[in-house]
Short mmCIF file of C-alpha atoms in Angstrom, two decimals:
data_model
loop_
_atom_site.label_atom_id
_atom_site.label_comp_id
_atom_site.label_asym_id
_atom_site.label_seq_id
_atom_site.Cartn_x
_atom_site.Cartn_y
_atom_site.Cartn_z
CA UNK A 1 149.64 101.43 27.85
CA UNK A 2 150.18 102.71 31.34
CA UNK A 3 151.92 105.98 32.12
CA UNK A 4 155.59 105.77 33.03
CA UNK A 5 157.27 107.55 35.92
CA UNK A 6 158.62 110.96 34.99
CA UNK A 7 162.01 112.66 35.21
CA UNK A 8 163.17 116.10 34.13
CA UNK A 9 164.05 114.84 30.65
CA UNK A 10 161.94 116.50 27.98
CA UNK A 11 160.39 114.22 25.49
CA UNK A 12 156.10 112.82 23.72
CA UNK A 13 154.09 110.05 25.35
CA UNK A 14 152.04 107.49 23.45
CA UNK A 15 149.15 109.96 23.28
CA UNK A 16 151.34 112.84 22.06
CA UNK A 17 151.06 114.97 25.21
CA UNK A 18 153.83 117.35 26.20
CA UNK A 19 155.68 117.10 29.45
CA UNK A 20 158.52 115.11 30.92
CA UNK A 21 159.72 111.72 29.77
CA UNK A 22 159.85 108.53 31.71
CA UNK A 23 162.98 107.03 33.16
CA UNK A 24 160.77 104.18 34.34
CA UNK A 25 160.10 102.72 30.87
CA UNK A 26 160.83 98.98 31.06
CA UNK A 27 164.14 97.82 29.62
CA UNK A 28 162.34 95.87 26.91
CA UNK A 29 160.97 99.18 25.62
CA UNK A 30 164.51 100.48 25.25
CA UNK A 31 165.35 97.46 23.08
CA UNK A 32 162.10 97.83 21.14
CA UNK A 33 162.74 101.54 20.54
CA UNK A 34 165.84 100.54 18.56
CA UNK A 35 163.78 98.40 16.16
CA UNK A 36 162.80 101.24 13.77
CA UNK A 37 166.52 102.03 13.36
CA UNK A 38 167.23 98.41 12.44
CA UNK A 39 164.23 98.26 10.08
CA UNK A 40 165.29 101.28 8.05
CA UNK A 41 168.93 100.22 7.92
CA UNK A 42 167.90 96.83 6.54
CA UNK A 43 166.50 98.80 3.61
CA UNK A 44 169.62 100.97 3.31
CA UNK A 45 171.78 98.19 1.85
CA UNK A 46 169.18 95.67 0.69
CA UNK A 47 169.55 96.72 -2.96
CA UNK A 48 173.34 96.30 -3.03
CA UNK A 49 173.53 92.66 -4.30
CA UNK A 50 170.73 93.30 -6.83
CA UNK A 51 172.23 96.02 -8.99
CA UNK A 52 173.88 93.48 -11.26
CA UNK A 53 170.40 92.15 -12.06
CA UNK A 54 168.98 95.61 -12.76
CA UNK A 55 172.00 96.37 -14.95
CA UNK A 56 171.26 93.26 -16.96
CA UNK A 57 167.50 93.84 -17.19
CA UNK A 58 167.38 97.63 -17.61
CA UNK A 59 170.77 98.17 -19.21
CA UNK A 60 172.97 100.90 -17.72
CA UNK A 61 176.68 101.53 -17.22
CA UNK A 62 178.83 101.44 -14.08
CA UNK A 63 178.93 105.23 -14.24
CA UNK A 64 175.14 105.36 -14.08
CA UNK A 65 175.24 102.91 -11.17
CA UNK A 66 177.49 105.35 -9.33
CA UNK A 67 174.89 108.08 -9.87
CA UNK A 68 172.19 105.82 -8.38
CA UNK A 69 174.39 105.29 -5.32
CA UNK A 70 175.08 109.02 -5.06
CA UNK A 71 171.39 109.88 -4.77
CA UNK A 72 171.24 107.87 -1.54
CA UNK A 73 173.90 110.16 -0.06
CA UNK A 74 172.07 113.23 -1.43
CA UNK A 75 168.84 112.16 0.28
CA UNK A 76 170.61 111.26 3.51
CA UNK A 77 172.57 114.49 3.83
CA UNK A 78 169.54 116.59 2.87
CA UNK A 79 167.49 114.79 5.49
CA UNK A 80 170.14 115.41 8.15
CA UNK A 81 169.93 119.17 7.48
CA UNK A 82 166.30 119.10 8.59
CA UNK A 83 165.38 116.05 10.64
CA UNK A 84 167.58 116.64 13.67
CA UNK A 85 166.24 120.14 14.25
CA UNK A 86 162.62 119.15 13.53
CA UNK A 87 162.85 116.16 15.85
CA UNK A 88 164.25 118.22 18.73
CA UNK A 89 161.45 120.80 18.28
CA UNK A 90 158.38 118.77 17.34
CA UNK A 91 159.25 115.35 18.75
CA UNK A 92 160.56 112.03 17.50
CA UNK A 93 157.32 110.61 16.11
CA UNK A 94 156.58 113.47 13.65
CA UNK A 95 159.94 112.66 12.02
CA UNK A 96 159.98 108.88 12.30
CA UNK A 97 156.50 108.13 10.94
CA UNK A 98 156.98 110.03 7.64
CA UNK A 99 160.43 108.44 7.32
CA UNK A 100 158.95 104.96 7.64
CA UNK A 101 156.30 105.89 5.07
CA UNK A 102 159.07 106.91 2.66
CA UNK A 103 160.78 103.59 3.35
CA UNK A 104 157.60 101.73 2.43
CA UNK A 105 157.33 103.80 -0.76
CA UNK A 106 160.95 102.96 -1.59
CA UNK A 107 160.16 99.25 -1.22
CA UNK A 108 157.29 99.56 -3.69
CA UNK A 109 159.43 101.46 -6.20
CA UNK A 110 162.35 99.03 -5.92
CA UNK A 111 160.05 96.04 -6.35
CA UNK A 112 158.51 97.47 -9.53
CA UNK A 113 161.55 99.32 -10.94
CA UNK A 114 161.93 99.17 -14.71
CA UNK A 115 164.07 102.27 -15.27
CA UNK A 116 167.08 104.08 -13.89
CA UNK A 117 164.81 106.93 -12.81
CA UNK A 118 162.84 104.57 -10.58
CA UNK A 119 166.03 103.31 -8.93
CA UNK A 120 167.18 106.88 -8.34
CA UNK A 121 163.89 107.82 -6.67
CA UNK A 122 163.95 104.68 -4.53
CA UNK A 123 167.51 105.37 -3.40
CA UNK A 124 166.66 109.03 -2.72
CA UNK A 125 163.70 108.03 -0.52
CA UNK A 126 165.89 105.48 1.27
CA UNK A 127 168.53 108.12 2.01
CA UNK A 128 165.93 110.49 3.44
CA UNK A 129 164.55 107.73 5.68
CA UNK A 130 168.03 106.80 6.90
CA UNK A 131 168.83 110.44 7.69
CA UNK A 132 165.70 110.63 9.82
CA UNK A 133 166.43 107.50 11.86
CA UNK A 134 170.08 108.30 12.57
CA UNK A 135 168.96 111.60 14.07
CA UNK A 136 165.43 111.17 15.48
CA UNK A 137 165.48 107.37 15.82
CA UNK A 138 168.68 107.18 17.80
CA UNK A 139 167.61 110.10 19.98
CA UNK A 140 164.30 108.31 20.64
CA UNK A 141 166.18 105.32 22.05
CA UNK A 142 167.93 107.66 24.50
CA UNK A 143 164.63 109.34 25.41
CA UNK A 144 162.98 106.01 26.19
CA UNK A 145 165.99 104.83 28.19
CA UNK A 146 166.03 107.94 30.40
CA UNK A 147 169.01 109.71 31.97
CA UNK A 148 170.09 106.73 34.08
CA UNK A 149 170.58 104.42 31.07
CA UNK A 150 172.41 106.58 28.55
CA UNK A 151 175.22 104.05 28.11
CA UNK A 152 172.89 101.19 27.15
CA UNK A 153 170.91 103.57 24.93
CA UNK A 154 174.03 104.51 22.93
CA UNK A 155 174.99 100.85 22.65
CA UNK A 156 171.58 99.67 21.45
CA UNK A 157 171.10 102.55 18.99
CA UNK A 158 174.53 102.00 17.48
CA UNK A 159 174.16 98.22 17.26
CA UNK A 160 170.69 98.57 15.72
CA UNK A 161 172.21 100.64 12.93
CA UNK A 162 175.08 98.33 12.04
CA UNK A 163 173.10 95.10 12.47
CA UNK A 164 170.39 96.35 10.11
CA UNK A 165 173.00 97.55 7.61
CA UNK A 166 174.47 94.04 7.49
CA UNK A 167 171.21 92.13 7.53
CA UNK A 168 169.88 93.91 4.42
CA UNK A 169 172.42 92.63 1.86
CA UNK A 170 172.42 89.15 3.40
CA UNK A 171 168.64 88.88 3.08
CA UNK A 172 168.76 90.24 -0.47
CA UNK A 173 171.53 87.85 -1.48
CA UNK A 174 169.87 84.75 -0.05
CA UNK A 175 166.31 85.55 -1.16
CA UNK A 176 167.36 86.60 -4.67
CA UNK A 177 169.32 83.36 -5.20
CA UNK A 178 166.78 80.97 -3.70
CA UNK A 179 163.31 82.36 -4.47
CA UNK A 180 161.47 83.58 -7.57
CA UNK A 181 161.30 87.29 -8.46
CA UNK A 182 164.82 88.09 -7.21
CA UNK A 183 164.38 91.87 -7.31
CA UNK A 184 160.96 91.77 -5.64
CA UNK A 185 160.93 89.28 -2.76
CA UNK A 186 163.35 91.05 -0.42
CA UNK A 187 161.38 94.29 -0.65
CA UNK A 188 158.12 92.51 0.20
CA UNK A 189 159.84 91.15 3.32
CA UNK A 190 161.29 94.56 4.12
CA UNK A 191 157.87 96.21 3.76
CA UNK A 192 156.55 93.87 6.45
CA UNK A 193 159.54 94.75 8.67
CA UNK A 194 158.88 98.48 8.20
CA UNK A 195 155.18 98.00 8.99
CA UNK A 196 156.11 96.48 12.37
CA UNK A 197 158.38 99.48 12.98
CA UNK A 198 155.42 101.81 12.36
CA UNK A 199 153.50 99.98 15.09
CA UNK A 200 156.43 100.39 17.48
CA UNK A 201 156.74 104.13 16.82
CA UNK A 202 153.02 104.79 17.31
CA UNK A 203 153.19 103.27 20.81
CA UNK A 204 156.68 104.45 21.77
CA UNK A 205 156.65 106.18 25.21
CA UNK A 206 158.29 109.47 24.20
CA UNK A 207 156.87 112.97 24.53
CA UNK A 208 156.82 116.17 22.54
CA UNK A 209 159.47 118.72 23.61
CA UNK A 210 158.06 121.64 25.58
CA UNK A 211 160.86 124.13 24.83
CA UNK A 212 160.02 126.85 22.27
CA UNK A 213 161.70 126.67 18.85
CA UNK A 214 164.68 128.92 18.18
CA UNK A 215 166.81 129.49 15.11
CA UNK A 216 166.48 128.26 11.52
CA UNK A 217 164.64 125.02 10.79
CA UNK A 218 166.96 124.05 7.93
CA UNK A 219 170.65 124.32 8.76
CA UNK A 220 173.88 122.41 8.95
CA UNK A 221 173.42 120.40 12.16
CA UNK A 222 175.71 121.09 15.07
CA UNK A 223 176.05 120.83 18.82
CA UNK A 224 175.57 123.37 21.62
CA UNK A 225 178.48 125.59 22.57
CA UNK A 226 180.96 123.63 24.66
CA UNK A 227 180.28 120.26 23.00
CA UNK A 228 182.40 120.78 19.91
CA UNK A 229 185.27 118.64 21.22
CA UNK A 230 183.02 115.61 21.70
CA UNK A 231 181.64 115.96 18.17
CA UNK A 232 185.13 116.37 16.68
CA UNK A 233 186.45 113.28 18.46
CA UNK A 234 183.48 111.21 17.31
CA UNK A 235 183.82 112.28 13.67
CA UNK A 236 187.60 111.78 13.71
CA UNK A 237 187.14 108.03 14.24
CA UNK A 238 183.61 107.36 12.96
CA UNK A 239 184.22 108.95 9.54
CA UNK A 240 187.16 106.72 8.51
CA UNK A 241 185.34 103.67 9.91
CA UNK A 242 182.11 104.16 7.98
CA UNK A 243 184.09 105.11 4.87
CA UNK A 244 185.89 101.77 5.08
CA UNK A 245 182.64 99.82 5.33
CA UNK A 246 181.11 101.88 2.49
CA UNK A 247 184.04 100.86 0.28
CA UNK A 248 183.43 97.18 1.07
CA UNK A 249 179.73 97.60 0.24
CA UNK A 250 180.35 99.40 -3.05
CA UNK A 251 183.45 97.65 -4.44
CA UNK A 252 183.52 94.49 -2.33
CA UNK A 253 181.56 92.44 -4.93
CA UNK A 254 183.99 93.57 -7.65
CA UNK A 255 186.97 92.59 -5.50
CA UNK A 256 185.39 89.21 -4.73
CA UNK A 257 184.80 88.67 -8.43
CA UNK A 258 188.41 89.51 -9.22
CA UNK A 259 189.95 87.51 -6.37
CA UNK A 260 187.52 84.61 -6.09
CA UNK A 261 186.00 84.55 -9.54
CA UNK A 262 182.46 84.47 -8.12
CA UNK A 263 179.42 86.61 -8.82
CA UNK A 264 177.30 84.91 -6.15
CA UNK A 265 175.01 87.40 -4.48
CA UNK A 266 174.95 85.18 -1.38
CA UNK A 267 178.73 85.38 -0.98
CA UNK A 268 178.73 89.17 -1.42
CA UNK A 269 175.84 89.55 1.01
CA UNK A 270 177.43 87.20 3.53
CA UNK A 271 180.68 89.20 3.57
CA UNK A 272 178.75 92.42 4.21
CA UNK A 273 176.72 90.72 6.94
CA UNK A 274 179.86 89.36 8.61
CA UNK A 275 181.39 92.83 8.51
CA UNK A 276 178.43 94.45 10.24
CA UNK A 277 177.97 91.52 12.63
CA UNK A 278 181.53 92.21 13.74
CA UNK A 279 180.60 95.88 14.13
CA UNK A 280 177.71 94.82 16.37
CA UNK A 281 179.59 92.28 18.46
CA UNK A 282 182.62 94.47 19.11
CA UNK A 283 180.43 97.15 20.66
CA UNK A 284 179.12 94.73 23.26
CA UNK A 285 182.69 93.58 23.88
CA UNK A 286 184.12 97.06 24.53
CA UNK A 287 181.11 98.80 26.08
CA UNK A 288 182.65 99.00 29.57
CA UNK A 289 185.93 100.52 28.40
CA UNK A 290 186.53 104.26 28.63
CA UNK A 291 185.47 106.35 25.67
CA UNK A 292 189.00 107.37 24.65
CA UNK A 293 190.11 103.72 24.63
CA UNK A 294 187.09 102.74 22.49
CA UNK A 295 187.84 105.52 20.02
CA UNK A 296 191.57 104.76 19.83
CA UNK A 297 190.81 101.07 19.28
CA UNK A 298 188.36 102.02 16.52
CA UNK A 299 190.96 104.16 14.76
CA UNK A 300 193.55 101.38 15.05
CA UNK A 301 191.13 98.80 13.66
CA UNK A 302 190.32 100.96 10.62
CA UNK A 303 194.03 101.60 10.01
CA UNK A 304 194.87 97.88 10.12
CA UNK A 305 191.86 97.21 7.87
CA UNK A 306 193.36 99.43 5.19
CA UNK A 307 196.75 97.75 5.49
CA UNK A 308 195.12 94.34 5.01
CA UNK A 309 193.07 95.68 2.08
CA UNK A 310 196.25 96.72 0.30
CA UNK A 311 197.81 93.32 0.99
CA UNK A 312 194.65 91.54 -0.23
CA UNK A 313 194.51 93.27 -3.62
CA UNK A 314 198.23 92.75 -4.24
CA UNK A 315 198.24 89.08 -3.22
CA UNK A 316 194.76 88.19 -4.56
CA UNK A 317 193.95 86.69 -1.16
CA UNK A 318 190.27 86.26 -0.37
CA UNK A 319 191.10 85.41 3.25
CA UNK A 320 192.94 88.70 3.74
CA UNK A 321 190.12 90.60 2.00
CA UNK A 322 187.57 89.13 4.42
CA UNK A 323 189.86 90.03 7.33
CA UNK A 324 189.98 93.59 6.01
CA UNK A 325 186.18 93.72 5.90
CA UNK A 326 185.86 92.42 9.46
CA UNK A 327 188.40 94.97 10.73
CA UNK A 328 186.53 97.72 8.89
CA UNK A 329 183.34 96.66 10.65
CA UNK A 330 185.06 96.75 14.02
CA UNK A 331 186.46 100.20 13.25
CA UNK A 332 183.05 101.61 12.34
CA UNK A 333 181.38 99.95 15.32
CA UNK A 334 183.80 101.34 17.87
CA UNK A 335 183.94 104.78 16.26
CA UNK A 336 180.16 104.95 16.19
CA UNK A 337 179.74 103.75 19.77
CA UNK A 338 182.40 106.13 21.06
CA UNK A 339 180.93 109.10 19.21
CA UNK A 340 177.35 108.41 20.28
CA UNK A 341 178.41 107.82 23.88
CA UNK A 342 180.24 111.15 24.01
CA UNK A 343 177.20 112.99 22.66
CA UNK A 344 174.72 111.13 24.89
CA UNK A 345 176.75 111.98 27.98
CA UNK A 346 177.24 115.68 27.27
CA UNK A 347 174.51 117.05 24.97
CA UNK A 348 171.14 118.05 26.50
CA UNK A 349 168.23 115.85 25.32
CA UNK A 350 166.57 118.80 23.55
CA UNK A 351 169.59 119.03 21.21
CA UNK A 352 170.47 115.34 20.93
CA UNK A 353 168.84 114.54 17.57
CA UNK A 354 170.63 117.47 15.94
CA UNK A 355 173.90 116.35 17.52
CA UNK A 356 173.39 112.82 16.16
CA UNK A 357 172.71 114.34 12.75
CA UNK A 358 175.95 116.34 12.96
CA UNK A 359 177.95 113.19 13.77
CA UNK A 360 176.48 111.41 10.77
CA UNK A 361 177.00 114.33 8.40
CA UNK A 362 180.66 114.30 9.37
CA UNK A 363 180.82 110.56 8.73
CA UNK A 364 178.77 110.20 5.57
CA UNK A 365 180.40 112.99 3.55
CA UNK A 366 183.73 111.13 3.21
CA UNK A 367 181.84 107.82 3.08
CA UNK A 368 180.08 109.09 -0.03
CA UNK A 369 182.99 110.86 -1.72
CA UNK A 370 185.97 108.53 -1.22
CA UNK A 371 184.47 105.16 -2.32
CA UNK A 372 182.90 106.77 -5.41
CA UNK A 373 186.24 108.39 -6.22
CA UNK A 374 187.93 105.02 -5.76
CA UNK A 375 185.42 103.48 -8.15
CA UNK A 376 186.12 106.02 -10.90
CA UNK A 377 189.87 105.74 -10.27
CA UNK A 378 189.62 101.96 -10.55
CA UNK A 379 187.93 102.34 -13.94
CA UNK A 380 190.86 104.50 -15.08
CA UNK A 381 193.89 102.72 -13.63
CA UNK A 382 192.59 99.30 -12.58
CA UNK A 383 190.99 97.89 -9.46
CA UNK A 384 194.29 97.06 -7.77
CA UNK A 385 195.70 100.58 -8.11
CA UNK A 386 192.38 102.21 -7.24
CA UNK A 387 191.92 100.12 -4.10
CA UNK A 388 195.53 100.71 -3.07
CA UNK A 389 195.17 104.48 -3.40
CA UNK A 390 191.96 104.41 -1.39
CA UNK A 391 193.62 102.29 1.29
CA UNK A 392 196.59 104.64 1.64
CA UNK A 393 194.36 107.75 1.89
CA UNK A 394 192.02 106.21 4.46
CA UNK A 395 194.94 104.78 6.42
CA UNK A 396 196.24 108.33 6.80
CA UNK A 397 192.82 109.59 7.93
CA UNK A 398 192.43 106.78 10.48
CA UNK A 399 195.88 107.45 11.95
CA UNK A 400 195.12 111.18 12.11
CA UNK A 401 191.84 110.43 13.90
CA UNK A 402 193.61 108.28 16.44
CA UNK A 403 196.16 111.01 17.10
CA UNK A 404 193.33 113.52 17.68
CA UNK A 405 191.87 111.20 20.32
CA UNK A 406 195.25 110.64 21.96
CA UNK A 407 195.77 114.39 22.19
CA UNK A 408 192.38 114.92 23.84
CA UNK A 409 192.01 111.80 25.97
CA UNK A 410 192.61 113.56 29.30
CA UNK A 411 189.79 116.03 28.58
CA UNK A 412 187.14 113.49 27.65
CA UNK A 413 184.73 111.98 30.20
CA UNK A 414 186.00 108.50 30.92
CA UNK A 415 183.10 106.12 31.59
CA UNK A 416 181.50 104.76 28.41
#
């Protein structure tokens, strides 16, 4: 492809040469650069509706299922300790291509899984791949967009993540109910999707950073001095939002079964898809609002989601449960957009992947701990009491996050 015009932004061109990155990349390339993020996030939740089938065929307890879920978080957090720093030093492609290869390997393992160990390895590989794309993949979208289009870059990267996260369980639910080989077909489709993402990455117009490496290669990701406030504000709202959606993904099918009396994988997948579709749509709706307003709206949406969750489990109302899921999606979407926008506007490009990794570490730690804790609590005291306790705790965290934003709104850059 032809060379793009250059700006002072450091980044690797299609031939891997160092230098400056192009602000002149066509807008369609900015959209296309978000495709690898979507492709990997389709995989991230594709297995969710299928665990009931593996439990039946392989034979393992709910406790073991929780362990399988936990290895996804282990892989993701471990990846975030490395991938952000490596991407900022070596470039986006040296991180994204191995991540996509791991995603393809995970598809193969899922499709042929006949043991708990295989599921654990597949989930571990998936977590590593997701950690790579939320750091290097999202930063690559910003690199391709250039300094004049940071707002649209944050929007597209964030929407790519939540749209893929919702599309995965919907595809798995529909394909597993309508086609033969229910635990195989969706991963064949996903392998094709990942293969197209590989083609996109190999031609992506980004360049290798020219700055010399400094500091440890493996470390808890962070932001440059002076950007701590932006990171804190993003985590304060993004963490409760993604924890709410993680709860719906993990215990939503159980709640649907209890409230609706259905074990349909299509229904469970459709609720997850609707939740993340809301997360996608709300970001386009609020993109022109100021960052503090987006973050405060995200915190409010998550708080109301938890109130409706508590009402749903005590009234056995499916309608209210779906409303809770949609509000959770809106909360995550706005928290994610606000956090990414703050980082995109203030963090230098050479540190952006690490900053994205730091935002996601702050979000995924509670998203891994609290829903799993709610699951074990539900086993001990019942699903209603477990879900209520989770709702009260997360309601408090969402309100606290909103208050943090309110207290800092005058010191945050206004345009989103």
